[in-house]
Amino acid sequence: RARAARGHKTALFDEMLIKPGAVRTMTLSLLGNPVSSTSVSAGQFERQSFTLFGESSTAVGTQPTTAPPPGTASNSERNAERLSIPCTANMCTPFVRVVPPLLDFGSVDVGTLKSLYLRVENLSQVAATVQCKLESKVITCTRAPITIAPQQSVSVRVDSYPRRVNARYRKQIIVRNIHNRLNDSVVEVRSTHVDRRRVAFHNLFYQTLVPANEQNFVDFGLVPLNARSLRRVNLRNVCRCPLAIEVAADAADAGAFSAYTVVPQRDGSGRLTDAACQVARRLPLLERQAAMHSNIEKFKERTAGATVPEAAALPPRSSLCPVAVAP
């Protein structure tokens, strides 16, 4: 029989039966009460002590070998053993701080992605675990638990992808402190959704489909320097007449991106056109060159100082042309 005493309070928390010659292991679990953020010991280790009492005796129902003489204690009372084990523990309540408390994205175009960052700081001397809770189709962030080392901080990226025009968009992100729910934080998100590129008007004529991506933006992932990476975007004509679309990059990114279109494979007589034959020859070459650049960069990282021959450049942008989408 085991009892724990802390201050003037004593509680019975376990009682077990041990057979002769057997060994039993008892595991202690200590759960401390969180302290207030205004406390002097907030975020610091605090030493606490308690006493563990143990008492062993013959189990109830066990028959003694000989009856005790009249007026004497029984064998169970005479053979009872009592012990006390002093215990100490260092307790610490985790506290975190989230900055800034307000995320203002400003004006964001419909159909474009914009990102801001939250900084979550661990102010305590023990590791803290936080988790973001959010219900929105426009704002996204990681919802997996994040463990922060003592006296350290992490950055959480918050993405905004507007779907329609909204002059006053408001949302809240709840940052939960898993081990101290009294320290939960609320971050307000503000943004103004505009349509300066007339995306809603363009959606009446065609749709952009990015394979394996829920949102309409192209993610190139990790791309080595001086290497090519290819991604595919499908265009679907949703109107009842032929549609001509011109594909071009922004002026600031015109030198970093190149657009290539696939022309019709056969002409009216069913034979391959010259442009189709040229594209068919260039596409495998582009894929091989992109893979070669990636392998070269990986080889440079493994063997520092090694001389690697430069890869051939891509063909000129002669295949860049307006995209023709048939109904």
C-alpha positions in Angstrom: 0.0 0.0 0.0 1.5 3.3 -1.1 0.5 6.9 -0.1 1.8 10.2 -1.2 1.9 13.3 1.1 2.5 16.9 0.0 2.2 19.5 2.6 -0.6 18.5 4.9 -2.5 16.4 2.3 -2.2 12.6 2.1 -3.7 10.5 -0.7 -3.8 6.8 -1.3 -3.0 6.2 -4.9 -2.1 2.5 -5.3 -2.5 -0.8 -3.5 -1.2 -4.1 -4.9 -0.8 -7.8 -4.0 2.6 -9.3 -4.3 3.0 -13.1 -4.2 5.9 -14.7 -2.2 9.2 -14.3 -4.0 7.7 -12.1 -6.8 8.9 -8.6 -7.8 6.6 -5.8 -8.8 7.6 -2.5 -10.3 5.6 0.7 -9.5 5.8 3.7 -11.9 5.2 7.2 -10.6 3.7 9.9 -12.7 3.9 13.5 -11.6 1.6 16.1 -13.0 2.2 19.7 -11.8 -0.2 22.6 -11.8 0.6 25.4 -14.3 1.6 28.7 -12.7 0.4 32.1 -13.8 2.4 34.2 -16.3 2.7 36.9 -13.7 4.3 34.6 -11.2 7.9 35.2 -10.2 8.8 31.6 -11.2 7.0 31.7 -14.5 9.1 29.8 -17.1 11.7 28.8 -14.6 12.4 25.5 -12.8 10.8 25.4 -9.3 11.9 22.7 -6.8 9.0 20.9 -5.2 9.1 18.0 -2.7 6.7 15.3 -1.5 6.9 12.1 0.6 6.0 8.6 -0.6 4.9 6.3 2.2 4.8 2.5 1.9 3.2 0.0 4.2 3.4 -3.8 3.8 1.5 -6.5 5.7 0.0 -9.9 5.2 -2.8 -10.0 2.7 -6.4 -10.1 4.0 -7.7 -13.7 4.0 -4.3 -15.4 4.5 -4.5 -17.9 7.3 -1.7 -17.8 9.9 0.2 -21.0 10.6 -0.5 -20.8 14.4 -3.1 -18.9 16.3 -1.8 -16.0 18.3 -2.1 -16.1 22.1 -5.0 -14.3 23.6 -4.4 -10.6 24.2 -1.5 -10.3 21.6 -1.4 -8.7 18.2 -2.0 -10.8 15.1 0.8 -11.8 12.8 -0.2 -9.3 10.1 -0.1 -6.4 12.6 3.1 -7.6 14.2 4.9 -8.2 10.8 3.7 -4.9 9.2 6.5 -2.7 7.9 6.4 1.0 7.1 8.8 3.1 5.1 8.9 6.7 3.8 10.7 7.9 0.7 11.3 11.6 0.3 11.0 12.8 -3.3 11.9 16.0 -5.0 11.1 17.3 -8.5 12.0 20.3 -10.6 8.8 21.7 -12.2 8.6 24.2 -15.0 5.6 25.6 -16.8 6.3 26.4 -20.5 5.4 29.9 -21.7 5.6 31.1 -25.4 5.1 34.5 -27.1 3.9 35.0 -30.6 4.9 38.1 -32.6 3.5 39.9 -34.3 0.0 39.7 -32.9 -1.4 41.1 -36.2 -0.6 39.9 -39.7 -1.6 42.5 -42.3 -1.2 41.2 -45.9 -2.4 44.4 -47.4 -3.7 44.2 -51.0 -3.5 40.7 -52.5 -4.5 39.9 -56.0 -7.0 37.1 -56.5 -5.3 33.9 -57.6 -1.8 35.0 -56.4 0.1 33.6 -53.4 1.6 35.9 -50.7 3.4 34.7 -47.5 4.2 36.3 -44.1 5.9 34.8 -41.1 5.0 34.4 -37.4 7.8 34.1 -34.8 7.0 31.9 -31.8 9.4 32.4 -28.9 9.9 29.9 -26.1 10.4 32.0 -22.9 10.8 29.1 -20.5 13.6 26.8 -19.5 11.9 23.7 -20.7 10.9 22.6 -24.3 7.5 23.9 -25.4 5.1 22.4 -28.0 2.7 24.6 -29.9 0.1 23.9 -32.6 -1.8 26.3 -34.9 -5.5 26.0 -35.3 -7.2 27.6 -38.3 -10.3 27.1 -40.4 -10.0 28.9 -43.7 -9.8 28.3 -47.4 -7.8 31.4 -48.0 -5.2 31.3 -45.2 -3.1 28.2 -44.7 -0.2 27.3 -42.3 1.3 24.2 -40.8 -1.0 22.5 -38.3 1.4 19.9 -37.1 2.8 20.2 -33.5 6.0 22.2 -33.3 8.5 21.6 -30.6 10.6 24.6 -29.6 13.8 24.3 -27.6 14.3 26.3 -24.4 15.0 30.0 -25.0 14.7 29.5 -28.7 12.2 30.6 -31.4 10.8 29.2 -34.7 9.2 30.8 -37.7 5.8 29.7 -39.0 4.9 30.6 -42.6 1.3 31.8 -43.2 0.1 31.8 -46.9 -2.7 33.8 -48.3 -4.3 32.7 -51.6 -7.5 34.7 -52.3 -10.2 33.2 -54.4 -12.6 36.1 -54.8 -12.7 39.9 -54.2 -13.1 40.9 -50.6 -12.4 44.4 -49.4 -12.4 43.5 -45.7 -11.1 40.0 -45.0 -10.6 39.0 -41.4 -9.5 35.7 -39.8 -7.9 34.5 -36.6 -5.1 32.0 -36.0 -5.0 30.3 -32.6 -1.6 29.2 -31.4 -2.1 26.6 -28.8 0.5 25.9 -26.0 0.0 22.1 -25.7 1.4 21.9 -22.1 -0.1 25.1 -20.9 -3.5 26.0 -22.4 -3.6 29.1 -20.2 -0.9 30.5 -22.5 -2.8 30.2 -25.8 -2.3 33.2 -28.2 -4.6 34.6 -30.9 -3.2 36.2 -34.1 -5.5 38.3 -36.2 -5.1 38.2 -40.0 -6.2 41.1 -42.2 -6.1 41.5 -46.0 -7.8 43.2 -48.9 -8.5 41.0 -51.9 -8.4 42.8 -55.2 -8.5 41.7 -58.8 -6.1 44.0 -60.6 -5.2 41.4 -63.2 -8.9 40.6 -63.9 -8.6 37.0 -63.0 -12.3 36.6 -62.4 -12.9 37.9 -66.0 -10.3 35.5 -67.4 -12.0 32.6 -65.6 -15.0 33.0 -67.8 -13.0 31.9 -70.8 -10.4 29.4 -69.7 -9.1 27.5 -66.6 -5.5 26.9 -65.5 -4.9 23.4 -64.2 -1.7 22.6 -62.3 -1.1 18.8 -62.0 -0.9 17.4 -58.4 -1.5 20.9 -56.9 -4.8 22.1 -55.4 -4.0 25.8 -55.9 -3.1 27.4 -59.2 0.5 28.2 -58.6 3.6 26.3 -59.9 6.0 25.0 -57.2 9.4 24.3 -58.6 10.7 23.0 -55.2 14.5 22.9 -54.7 16.3 23.8 -57.9 20.1 23.9 -58.1 21.8 27.0 -59.4 22.4 27.2 -63.1 20.0 24.3 -63.6 16.8 23.9 -65.5 13.5 22.7 -64.0 10.4 21.9 -66.0 6.8 22.1 -64.8 3.6 21.6 -66.8 0.5 23.8 -66.7 -2.7 22.7 -68.6 -5.1 25.3 -70.1 -8.8 24.3 -70.6 -11.1 26.3 -72.8 -14.5 26.7 -71.2 -16.2 28.7 -73.9 -17.7 27.6 -77.2 -15.3 29.3 -79.6 -11.6 29.0 -80.3 -9.5 31.0 -77.9 -6.0 32.5 -78.4 -3.9 33.0 -75.2 -0.5 34.7 -75.0 1.8 33.3 -72.3 4.4 35.7 -70.9 6.3 36.3 -67.6 6.3 39.5 -65.6 8.8 42.2 -66.6 10.8 41.6 -63.4 11.0 37.8 -64.0 11.3 37.8 -67.8 14.9 36.6 -67.7 14.3 33.8 -65.2 11.4 32.0 -66.8 10.7 30.7 -70.3 7.4 29.4 -71.6 7.2 26.6 -74.1 4.0 25.4 -75.8 3.1 22.1 -77.5 1.9 22.7 -81.0 -0.6 20.4 -82.9 1.1 17.0 -83.7 -0.5 16.5 -87.1 -1.7 18.6 -90.0 -4.9 18.2 -92.0 -3.5 15.3 -94.0 -2.5 13.4 -90.8 1.2 13.9 -91.2 3.5 15.3 -88.5 4.2 19.0 -89.0 7.7 20.4 -89.0 7.1 22.3 -85.7 5.8 19.1 -84.1 8.9 17.2 -85.1 11.1 20.0 -83.8 9.3 20.0 -80.4 9.4 16.2 -80.2 13.2 16.4 -80.6 13.7 19.2 -78.1 11.5 17.9 -75.3 13.7 14.9 -74.5 16.8 17.1 -74.8 15.4 19.6 -72.3 14.6 16.8 -69.8 18.0 15.3 -70.2 19.7 18.7 -69.7 17.6 19.4 -66.6 18.5 16.0 -65.1 22.2 16.5 -66.1 22.3 19.9 -64.3 20.8 18.5 -61.2 23.3 15.6 -61.2 26.2 18.0 -61.7 25.1 20.1 -58.7 24.8 17.1 -56.5 28.2 15.9 -57.6 29.7 19.3 -56.8 28.3 19.1 -53.3 29.8 15.6 -52.7 33.2 16.4 -54.2 34.3 19.9 -53.3 36.8 21.4 -55.7 36.2 18.9 -58.5 36.1 20.3 -62.1 32.8 19.6 -63.8 32.3 20.5 -67.5 29.7 23.0 -68.2 26.4 21.8 -69.6 25.2 22.9 -72.9 22.7 25.8 -72.9 19.1 25.4 -73.8 18.0 26.3 -77.4 16.8 29.8 -77.9 13.3 30.7 -77.2 12.2 30.1 -80.8 9.4 27.8 -79.6 7.8 30.5 -77.5 4.5 31.3 -79.2 0.8 32.1 -78.3 -1.1 29.2 -76.9 -4.0 28.0 -79.0 -6.7 26.2 -77.0 -9.4 24.4 -79.0 -12.9 24.3 -77.6 
